[in-house]
mmCIF file of C-alpha atoms in Angstrom:
data_model
loop_
_atom_site.group_PDB
_atom_site.id
_atom_site.type_symbol
_atom_site.label_atom_id
_atom_site.label_comp_id
_atom_site.label_asym_id
_atom_site.label_seq_id
_atom_site.Cartn_x
_atom_site.Cartn_y
_atom_site.Cartn_z
ATOM 1 C CA MET A 1 -113.416 153.169 98.479
ATOM 2 C CA ASN A 2 -112.618 150.228 96.268
ATOM 3 C CA ARG A 3 -109.285 149.559 94.656
ATOM 4 C CA ILE A 4 -110.345 150.576 91.184
ATOM 5 C CA THR A 5 -111.618 153.943 92.351
ATOM 6 C CA LEU A 6 -108.488 154.505 94.374
ATOM 7 C CA ALA A 7 -106.364 153.579 91.375
ATOM 8 C CA LEU A 8 -108.281 156.069 89.286
ATOM 9 C CA ALA A 9 -107.711 158.693 91.920
ATOM 10 C CA ALA A 10 -104.018 157.952 91.934
ATOM 11 C CA ALA A 11 -103.826 158.013 88.166
ATOM 12 C CA ALA A 12 -105.433 161.395 87.959
ATOM 13 C CA ALA A 13 -103.760 162.621 91.087
ATOM 14 C CA LEU A 14 -103.237 166.310 91.386
ATOM 15 C CA ALA A 15 -100.130 167.119 93.317
ATOM 16 C CA GLY A 16 -99.781 170.618 94.593
ATOM 17 C CA VAL A 17 -102.122 170.374 97.472
ATOM 18 C CA VAL A 18 -105.378 168.784 96.620
ATOM 19 C CA VAL A 19 -105.567 165.379 95.030
ATOM 20 C CA CYS A 20 -108.863 164.382 93.482
ATOM 21 C CA VAL A 21 -110.098 162.600 90.450
ATOM 22 C CA VAL A 22 -110.474 165.039 87.603
ATOM 23 C CA PRO A 23 -114.107 165.580 86.684
ATOM 24 C CA SER A 24 -115.143 164.442 83.255
ATOM 25 C CA ALA A 25 -115.631 167.124 80.647
ATOM 26 C CA GLY A 26 -119.070 168.620 80.443
ATOM 27 C CA HIS A 27 -120.000 167.900 84.045
ATOM 28 C CA ALA A 28 -122.465 165.280 82.912
ATOM 29 C CA GLU A 29 -123.149 164.397 86.505
ATOM 30 C CA GLY A 30 -124.976 167.659 87.005
ATOM 31 C CA GLU A 31 -124.968 170.368 89.567
ATOM 32 C CA ALA A 32 -124.237 168.326 92.663
ATOM 33 C CA GLY A 33 -122.626 170.486 95.322
ATOM 34 C CA ALA A 34 -119.075 170.054 96.491
ATOM 35 C CA LEU A 35 -118.544 167.560 99.256
ATOM 36 C CA SER A 36 -119.104 169.036 102.698
ATOM 37 C CA GLY A 37 -120.972 172.042 101.333
ATOM 38 C CA ILE A 38 -117.900 174.202 100.752
ATOM 39 C CA THR A 39 -118.590 177.288 98.676
ATOM 40 C CA LEU A 40 -116.012 179.242 96.688
ATOM 41 C CA PRO A 41 -113.952 181.085 99.347
ATOM 42 C CA GLU A 42 -114.173 184.832 98.928
ATOM 43 C CA GLY A 43 -110.976 186.643 98.032
ATOM 44 C CA TYR A 44 -108.875 183.515 97.540
ATOM 45 C CA ARG A 45 -107.113 185.049 94.526
ATOM 46 C CA ASP A 46 -105.578 187.640 96.853
ATOM 47 C CA TRP A 47 -104.118 185.050 99.216
ATOM 48 C CA ARG A 48 -100.388 184.644 99.642
ATOM 49 C CA LEU A 49 -98.311 182.079 97.823
ATOM 50 C CA ILE A 50 -97.317 178.762 99.390
ATOM 51 C CA SER A 51 -95.548 177.324 96.346
ATOM 52 C CA VAL A 52 -95.860 176.391 92.690
ATOM 53 C CA ALA A 53 -95.864 173.002 90.960
ATOM 54 C CA ARG A 54 -96.438 171.170 87.720
ATOM 55 C CA GLU A 55 -98.300 167.967 86.939
ATOM 56 C CA GLU A 56 -97.392 166.167 83.742
ATOM 57 C CA GLY A 57 -99.364 163.376 82.104
ATOM 58 C CA GLU A 58 -103.069 163.740 81.485
ATOM 59 C CA LEU A 59 -103.317 166.762 83.750
ATOM 60 C CA ASN A 60 -100.494 168.644 82.018
ATOM 61 C CA ASP A 61 -100.903 171.791 84.085
ATOM 62 C CA VAL A 62 -98.908 174.367 86.003
ATOM 63 C CA ARG A 63 -100.278 175.506 89.326
ATOM 64 C CA ALA A 64 -100.067 177.877 92.221
ATOM 65 C CA ILE A 65 -100.886 176.917 95.782
ATOM 66 C CA LEU A 66 -102.130 179.813 97.905
ATOM 67 C CA GLY A 67 -103.167 179.988 101.538
ATOM 68 C CA ASN A 68 -105.337 182.233 103.660
ATOM 69 C CA ASP A 69 -103.645 183.962 106.602
ATOM 70 C CA ALA A 70 -104.176 181.021 108.964
ATOM 71 C CA ALA A 71 -102.659 178.613 106.459
ATOM 72 C CA ILE A 72 -99.659 180.797 105.627
ATOM 73 C CA GLU A 73 -98.914 181.365 109.307
ATOM 74 C CA ALA A 74 -99.124 177.647 110.046
ATOM 75 C CA TYR A 75 -96.828 176.817 107.133
ATOM 76 C CA ARG A 76 -94.229 179.404 108.132
ATOM 77 C CA ALA A 77 -94.321 178.427 111.797
ATOM 78 C CA GLY A 78 -94.289 174.703 111.033
ATOM 79 C CA THR A 79 -97.528 174.237 112.996
ATOM 80 C CA LEU A 80 -98.973 170.721 112.791
ATOM 81 C CA PRO A 81 -101.797 169.989 112.615
ATOM 82 C CA PHE A 82 -103.079 173.115 110.879
ATOM 83 C CA PRO A 83 -105.592 175.163 112.892
ATOM 84 C CA ASP A 84 -109.287 175.207 112.163
ATOM 85 C CA GLY A 85 -110.023 177.977 109.681
ATOM 86 C CA ALA A 86 -106.953 177.342 107.545
ATOM 87 C CA ILE A 87 -107.796 177.110 103.852
ATOM 88 C CA ILE A 88 -105.531 176.042 100.995
ATOM 89 C CA ALA A 89 -106.338 177.112 97.436
ATOM 90 C CA ARG A 90 -104.856 175.360 94.432
ATOM 91 C CA ILE A 91 -105.228 177.116 91.066
ATOM 92 C CA ALA A 92 -104.306 175.124 87.953
ATOM 93 C CA TRP A 93 -103.796 176.401 84.423
ATOM 94 C CA LYS A 94 -103.089 174.482 81.229
ATOM 95 C CA PHE A 95 -99.338 174.223 80.639
ATOM 96 C CA THR A 96 -98.988 176.347 77.546
ATOM 97 C CA PRO A 97 -95.996 177.221 75.358
ATOM 98 C CA SER A 98 -95.430 180.948 75.080
ATOM 99 C CA GLU A 99 -94.915 181.604 71.406
ATOM 100 C CA GLU A 100 -94.331 185.292 72.000
ATOM 101 C CA ASN A 101 -91.616 184.627 74.581
ATOM 102 C CA ASN A 102 -89.960 181.920 72.501
ATOM 103 C CA LYS A 103 -89.872 184.164 69.469
ATOM 104 C CA ILE A 104 -88.002 186.816 71.434
ATOM 105 C CA PHE A 105 -85.686 184.344 73.140
ATOM 106 C CA GLY A 106 -84.953 182.482 69.910
ATOM 107 C CA ARG A 107 -85.651 179.059 71.367
ATOM 108 C CA GLU A 108 -88.482 176.866 72.605
ATOM 109 C CA GLN A 109 -88.112 177.122 76.337
ATOM 110 C CA SER A 110 -90.855 179.253 77.790
ATOM 111 C CA TRP A 111 -94.093 177.854 79.223
ATOM 112 C CA VAL A 112 -96.807 179.889 80.843
ATOM 113 C CA ALA A 113 -100.162 179.528 82.566
ATOM 114 C CA GLY A 114 -102.840 179.145 79.917
ATOM 115 C CA ASP A 115 -106.574 178.535 80.010
ATOM 116 C CA PRO A 116 -108.227 177.036 83.090
ATOM 117 C CA PRO A 117 -108.828 173.276 82.936
ATOM 118 C CA ASP A 118 -111.950 171.644 84.393
ATOM 119 C CA TRP A 119 -110.026 171.122 87.659
ATOM 120 C CA TYR A 120 -109.227 174.857 87.767
ATOM 121 C CA LEU A 121 -109.795 175.493 91.487
ATOM 122 C CA GLN A 122 -109.428 173.159 94.447
ATOM 123 C CA PHE A 123 -109.661 173.925 98.128
ATOM 124 C CA MET A 124 -108.900 172.217 101.397
ATOM 125 C CA VAL A 125 -110.777 173.691 104.355
ATOM 126 C CA LYS A 126 -109.678 172.787 107.879
ATOM 127 C CA ASP A 127 -112.414 172.040 110.392
ATOM 128 C CA SER A 128 -111.311 169.251 112.689
ATOM 129 C CA LYS A 129 -114.837 168.498 113.909
ATOM 130 C CA LYS A 130 -116.884 168.950 110.768
ATOM 131 C CA TYR A 131 -114.455 166.996 108.606
ATOM 132 C CA ALA A 132 -113.189 164.547 111.240
ATOM 133 C CA ALA A 133 -113.891 161.620 108.920
ATOM 134 C CA THR A 134 -111.449 162.961 106.307
ATOM 135 C CA GLY A 135 -108.513 163.974 108.452
ATOM 136 C CA GLY A 136 -110.015 167.299 109.496
ATOM 137 C CA TRP A 137 -110.038 168.690 105.977
ATOM 138 C CA GLY A 138 -112.983 169.269 103.676
ATOM 139 C CA TYR A 139 -112.333 169.145 99.941
ATOM 140 C CA ALA A 140 -113.935 171.102 97.105
ATOM 141 C CA GLN A 141 -113.348 171.763 93.426
ATOM 142 C CA PHE A 142 -114.748 174.393 91.074
ATOM 143 C CA ASP A 143 -114.424 174.971 87.355
ATOM 144 C CA LYS A 144 -113.915 178.351 85.658
ATOM 145 C CA ASP A 145 -117.636 179.067 85.914
ATOM 146 C CA GLY A 146 -117.651 178.424 89.646
ATOM 147 C CA LYS A 147 -119.450 175.145 89.214
ATOM 148 C CA PRO A 148 -118.594 172.632 91.968
ATOM 149 C CA ALA A 149 -117.445 169.127 91.132
ATOM 150 C CA PRO A 150 -119.871 166.303 91.902
ATOM 151 C CA GLU A 151 -119.631 164.850 95.400
ATOM 152 C CA ALA A 152 -118.778 161.420 94.045
ATOM 153 C CA LYS A 153 -115.600 162.833 92.549
ATOM 154 C CA MET A 154 -114.643 164.709 95.683
ATOM 155 C CA ALA A 155 -114.892 161.519 97.711
ATOM 156 C CA THR A 156 -111.698 160.409 95.989
ATOM 157 C CA CYS A 157 -109.631 163.252 97.477
ATOM 158 C CA TYR A 158 -109.032 162.002 100.974
ATOM 159 C CA PRO A 159 -107.788 158.494 100.115
ATOM 160 C CA CYS A 160 -104.972 159.987 98.046
ATOM 161 C CA HIS A 161 -104.069 162.502 100.746
ATOM 162 C CA GLU A 162 -104.115 159.913 103.513
ATOM 163 C CA PRO A 163 -100.541 158.656 102.942
ATOM 164 C CA ILE A 164 -99.256 162.161 103.673
ATOM 165 C CA LYS A 165 -100.874 162.214 107.125
ATOM 166 C CA ALA A 166 -97.575 163.102 108.834
ATOM 167 C CA ARG A 167 -97.770 166.549 107.238
ATOM 168 C CA ASP A 168 -101.468 166.935 108.037
ATOM 169 C CA PHE A 169 -102.421 165.581 104.614
ATOM 170 C CA LEU A 170 -100.776 168.451 102.724
ATOM 171 C CA PHE A 171 -98.665 167.496 99.743
ATOM 172 C CA THR A 172 -97.288 170.976 99.147
ATOM 173 C CA ARG A 173 -94.290 172.200 101.101
ATOM 174 C CA TYR A 174 -93.877 175.929 101.613
ATOM 175 C CA THR A 175 -91.041 177.341 99.502
ATOM 176 C CA PRO A 176 -89.572 180.706 100.598
ATOM 177 C CA MET B 1 -74.698 196.222 73.930
ATOM 178 C CA ASN B 2 -73.010 194.084 71.337
ATOM 179 C CA ARG B 3 -74.634 191.243 69.470
ATOM 180 C CA ILE B 4 -72.843 188.500 71.334
ATOM 181 C CA THR B 5 -73.973 189.825 74.686
ATOM 182 C CA LEU B 6 -77.499 190.181 73.433
ATOM 183 C CA ALA B 7 -77.410 186.676 72.038
ATOM 184 C CA LEU B 8 -76.231 185.424 75.416
ATOM 185 C CA ALA B 9 -79.047 187.298 77.042
ATOM 186 C CA ALA B 10 -81.541 185.717 74.697
ATOM 187 C CA ALA B 11 -80.079 182.278 75.195
ATOM 188 C CA ALA B 12 -80.335 182.501 78.935
ATOM 189 C CA ALA B 13 -83.572 184.416 78.809
ATOM 190 C CA LEU B 14 -85.811 184.159 81.823
ATOM 191 C CA ALA B 15 -89.433 184.365 80.819
ATOM 192 C CA GLY B 16 -91.907 185.073 83.519
ATOM 193 C CA VAL B 17 -91.245 188.717 83.933
ATOM 194 C CA VAL B 18 -87.638 189.598 84.130
ATOM 195 C CA VAL B 19 -85.191 188.560 81.471
ATOM 196 C CA CYS B 20 -81.505 188.827 82.315
ATOM 197 C CA VAL B 21 -78.372 186.855 81.767
ATOM 198 C CA VAL B 22 -77.988 184.302 84.516
ATOM 199 C CA PRO B 23 -75.071 185.124 86.769
ATOM 200 C CA SER B 24 -72.251 182.631 86.761
ATOM 201 C CA ALA B 25 -71.986 180.332 89.738
ATOM 202 C CA GLY B 26 -69.914 181.626 92.613
ATOM 203 C CA HIS B 27 -70.465 185.267 91.802
ATOM 204 C CA ALA B 28 -66.847 185.660 90.740
ATOM 205 C CA GLU B 29 -67.507 189.218 89.750
ATOM 206 C CA GLY B 30 -67.833 190.246 93.355
ATOM 207 C CA GLU B 31 -70.210 192.287 95.403
ATOM 208 C CA ALA B 32 -71.174 194.865 92.801
ATOM 209 C CA GLY B 33 -74.602 196.278 93.568
ATOM 210 C CA ALA B 34 -77.623 195.738 91.388
ATOM 211 C CA LEU B 35 -78.074 198.162 88.540
ATOM 212 C CA SER B 36 -79.903 201.326 89.580
ATOM 213 C CA GLY B 37 -79.237 200.746 93.260
ATOM 214 C CA ILE B 38 -82.331 198.639 93.876
ATOM 215 C CA THR B 39 -82.313 196.862 97.212
ATOM 216 C CA LEU B 40 -84.307 193.769 98.091
ATOM 217 C CA PRO B 41 -87.917 195.014 98.396
ATOM 218 C CA GLU B 42 -89.301 194.454 101.874
ATOM 219 C CA GLY B 43 -92.199 192.050 102.187
ATOM 220 C CA TYR B 44 -92.153 190.898 98.569
ATOM 221 C CA ARG B 45 -92.893 187.291 99.597
ATOM 222 C CA ASP B 46 -96.291 188.438 100.869
ATOM 223 C CA TRP B 47 -97.274 190.049 97.570
ATOM 224 C CA ARG B 48 -100.141 188.755 95.491
ATOM 225 C CA LEU B 49 -99.753 186.402 92.578
ATOM 226 C CA ILE B 50 -99.684 187.586 88.964
ATOM 227 C CA SER B 51 -99.031 184.187 87.379
ATOM 228 C CA VAL B 52 -96.728 181.170 87.247
ATOM 229 C CA ALA B 53 -94.405 179.921 84.502
ATOM 230 C CA ARG B 54 -91.685 177.466 83.644
ATOM 231 C CA GLU B 55 -88.427 177.885 81.747
ATOM 232 C CA GLU B 56 -86.884 174.782 80.243
ATOM 233 C CA GLY B 57 -83.355 174.464 78.895
ATOM 234 C CA GLU B 58 -80.413 175.574 80.970
ATOM 235 C CA LEU B 59 -82.599 177.460 83.396
ATOM 236 C CA ASN B 60 -84.881 174.485 84.075
ATOM 237 C CA ASP B 61 -86.929 176.249 86.718
ATOM 238 C CA VAL B 62 -90.496 176.827 87.819
ATOM 239 C CA ARG B 63 -91.434 180.296 88.927
ATOM 240 C CA ALA B 64 -93.979 182.581 90.502
ATOM 241 C CA ILE B 65 -94.480 186.186 89.468
ATOM 242 C CA LEU B 66 -95.802 188.404 92.259
ATOM 243 C CA GLY B 67 -96.698 192.075 92.325
ATOM 244 C CA ASN B 68 -97.003 194.778 94.950
ATOM 245 C CA ASP B 69 -100.398 196.458 95.289
ATOM 246 C CA ALA B 70 -99.678 199.025 92.569
ATOM 247 C CA ALA B 71 -98.627 196.298 90.146
ATOM 248 C CA ILE B 72 -101.583 194.004 90.882
ATOM 249 C CA GLU B 73 -104.036 196.877 90.499
ATOM 250 C CA ALA B 74 -102.485 197.907 87.187
ATOM 251 C CA TYR B 75 -102.594 194.343 85.877
ATOM 252 C CA ARG B 76 -106.216 193.827 86.871
ATOM 253 C CA ALA B 77 -107.312 197.182 85.483
ATOM 254 C CA GLY B 78 -105.293 196.799 82.304
ATOM 255 C CA THR B 79 -103.459 200.048 83.019
ATOM 256 C CA LEU B 80 -100.623 200.813 80.583
ATOM 257 C CA PRO B 81 -98.041 202.022 81.219
ATOM 258 C CA PHE B 82 -97.722 200.836 84.816
ATOM 259 C CA PRO B 83 -97.636 203.611 87.429
ATOM 260 C CA ASP B 84 -94.479 204.665 89.206
ATOM 261 C CA GLY B 85 -94.091 202.601 92.350
ATOM 262 C CA ALA B 86 -95.217 199.349 90.770
ATOM 263 C CA ILE B 87 -92.828 196.476 91.486
ATOM 264 C CA ILE B 88 -92.814 192.999 89.970
ATOM 265 C CA ALA B 89 -91.104 190.136 91.809
ATOM 266 C CA ARG B 90 -90.102 186.948 90.064
ATOM 267 C CA ILE B 91 -89.138 183.996 92.288
ATOM 268 C CA ALA B 92 -87.558 180.981 90.580
ATOM 269 C CA TRP B 93 -86.988 177.525 92.014
ATOM 270 C CA LYS B 94 -85.234 174.535 90.490
ATOM 271 C CA PHE B 95 -87.729 172.301 88.683
ATOM 272 C CA THR B 96 -87.622 169.231 90.887
ATOM 273 C CA PRO B 97 -89.355 165.847 90.665
ATOM 274 C CA SER B 98 -91.371 165.049 93.760
ATOM 275 C CA GLU B 99 -90.438 161.509 94.662
ATOM 276 C CA GLU B 100 -92.848 161.487 97.579
ATOM 277 C CA ASN B 101 -95.765 162.546 95.409
ATOM 278 C CA ASN B 102 -94.880 160.173 92.583
ATOM 279 C CA LYS B 103 -94.644 157.273 94.996
ATOM 280 C CA ILE B 104 -98.167 157.944 96.222
ATOM 281 C CA PHE B 105 -99.564 158.569 92.740
ATOM 282 C CA GLY B 106 -97.851 155.534 91.263
ATOM 283 C CA ARG B 107 -96.365 157.403 88.319
ATOM 284 C CA GLU B 108 -93.740 159.987 87.448
ATOM 285 C CA GLN B 109 -95.818 163.088 86.949
ATOM 286 C CA SER B 110 -95.313 165.473 89.831
ATOM 287 C CA TRP B 111 -92.809 168.338 89.803
ATOM 288 C CA VAL B 112 -92.371 170.866 92.554
ATOM 289 C CA ALA B 113 -90.390 173.959 93.459
ATOM 290 C CA GLY B 114 -86.962 172.875 94.710
ATOM 291 C CA ASP B 115 -83.877 174.736 95.805
ATOM 292 C CA PRO B 116 -83.280 178.340 94.759
ATOM 293 C CA PRO B 117 -81.000 178.769 91.713
ATOM 294 C CA ASP B 118 -78.500 181.639 91.444
ATOM 295 C CA TRP B 119 -81.183 183.679 89.636
ATOM 296 C CA TYR B 120 -83.581 183.096 92.566
ATOM 297 C CA LEU B 121 -85.065 186.606 92.817
ATOM 298 C CA GLN B 122 -85.586 189.229 90.141
ATOM 299 C CA PHE B 123 -87.380 192.534 90.367
ATOM 300 C CA MET B 124 -88.644 195.216 88.024
ATOM 301 C CA VAL B 125 -89.178 198.576 89.717
ATOM 302 C CA LYS B 126 -91.169 201.257 87.897
ATOM 303 C CA ASP B 127 -89.827 204.806 88.065
ATOM 304 C CA SER B 128 -90.402 206.544 84.759
ATOM 305 C CA LYS B 129 -87.887 209.308 85.470
ATOM 306 C CA LYS B 130 -85.127 207.434 87.249
ATOM 307 C CA TYR B 131 -85.136 204.566 84.766
ATOM 308 C CA ALA B 132 -86.139 206.499 81.646
ATOM 309 C CA ALA B 133 -83.212 205.002 79.726
ATOM 310 C CA THR B 134 -84.555 201.464 80.223
ATOM 311 C CA GLY B 135 -88.237 201.932 79.501
ATOM 312 C CA GLY B 136 -89.058 203.282 82.943
ATOM 313 C CA TRP B 137 -88.143 200.063 84.732
ATOM 314 C CA GLY B 138 -85.129 199.334 86.903
ATOM 315 C CA TYR B 139 -83.922 195.754 87.064
ATOM 316 C CA ALA B 140 -82.343 193.829 89.931
ATOM 317 C CA GLN B 141 -81.470 190.250 90.798
ATOM 318 C CA PHE B 142 -80.577 188.601 94.104
ATOM 319 C CA ASP B 143 -79.437 185.122 95.051
ATOM 320 C CA LYS B 144 -80.654 183.143 98.063
ATOM 321 C CA ASP B 145 -78.242 185.005 100.321
ATOM 322 C CA GLY B 146 -79.580 188.365 99.201
ATOM 323 C CA LYS B 147 -76.477 189.059 97.153
ATOM 324 C CA PRO B 148 -77.206 191.293 94.138
ATOM 325 C CA ALA B 149 -76.087 190.304 90.662
ATOM 326 C CA PRO B 150 -73.261 192.333 89.116
ATOM 327 C CA GLU B 151 -74.303 195.428 87.208
ATOM 328 C CA ALA B 152 -72.778 194.121 83.996
ATOM 329 C CA LYS B 153 -75.204 191.208 84.064
ATOM 330 C CA MET B 154 -78.196 193.402 84.809
ATOM 331 C CA ALA B 155 -77.436 195.554 81.792
ATOM 332 C CA THR B 156 -78.610 192.637 79.664
ATOM 333 C CA CYS B 157 -82.182 192.781 81.031
ATOM 334 C CA TYR B 158 -83.603 195.706 79.128
ATOM 335 C CA PRO B 159 -82.565 194.661 75.595
ATOM 336 C CA CYS B 160 -84.509 191.412 75.982
ATOM 337 C CA HIS B 161 -87.565 193.180 77.401
ATOM 338 C CA GLU B 162 -87.563 195.859 74.706
ATOM 339 C CA PRO B 163 -89.494 193.805 72.097
ATOM 340 C CA ILE B 164 -92.422 193.585 74.531
ATOM 341 C CA LYS B 165 -92.722 197.375 74.769
ATOM 342 C CA ALA B 166 -96.410 197.291 73.807
ATOM 343 C CA ARG B 167 -97.152 195.684 77.191
ATOM 344 C CA ASP B 168 -94.852 198.073 79.062
ATOM 345 C CA PHE B 169 -91.960 195.603 78.795
ATOM 346 C CA LEU B 170 -93.724 192.936 80.898
ATOM 347 C CA PHE B 171 -93.598 189.400 79.571
ATOM 348 C CA THR B 172 -95.983 187.983 82.126
ATOM 349 C CA ARG B 173 -99.729 188.222 81.585
ATOM 350 C CA TYR B 174 -102.002 188.178 84.622
ATOM 351 C CA THR B 175 -103.899 184.895 84.939
ATOM 352 C CA PRO B 176 -107.062 184.899 87.091
#
């Protein structure tokens, strides 16, 4: 990864859990599958909550970070590294003022989760052998139509997560 | 409820789901139980996600809105009014800049869930008979030590939720 690409990754960095360059609008690069062949994990929307976060700047989103049972148990127990089979899901929504709330409250203070952005869904899948080259985690991103981000974009994930190696490459901390 | 109290309620309004006046620091009003005798619902932290939100202003928090099975099913099915037994949980955390994320990303853009504020946990419990006087919902709030907010404070919840009667008094919309 060259410096320019890494800088782009940093600039577009998604906190929460998964940090990748945001795909360009329209998915001009076509239907390339997500890096490492990860498909949309079944039932992820029913997973338990790890924490919430907000990214300002160009991303301008609000997000929830969910985990499957293996991930939640590892977070709560403080297990490091995470076990194979753990999956982290990061759902982002456009940071949207709630006009109906603000009207009732009488002031501009309420922001809610709006439409899904192109970087709607991101996942980190732990498989220490399969993804040994990227810290044991595979990375994937899907838009609202379930379309995976091009592999070239997903290759930018790991370099941004690498500095957080001491926490098994996970930016998000569990918040009770 | 007089106008000043209602105005205070509006000013301190918590979007997300439950809107109540924020208790004063230190809980000077003592150990009064939550209105309607609601106790901290067991296992709420394992409930599924309804949505996320942020309140600016004095609250300055980021929050997750969770629901028990009855609540999630009602949201997804569009059931109105919600069935008895549905419970909504709203967890708020102080809106906190992530210095570790920002350092890695090279810009100030990342905000995470920080320490719990005094209005950490709020619940709406549906019981159309027991809480008939407040739209069928009972309201409760707990701080990080599990201490319920004084009843006088909880009495401010319903007047702020009343304008959203068409959605069974629930501010939060489910976001897939």
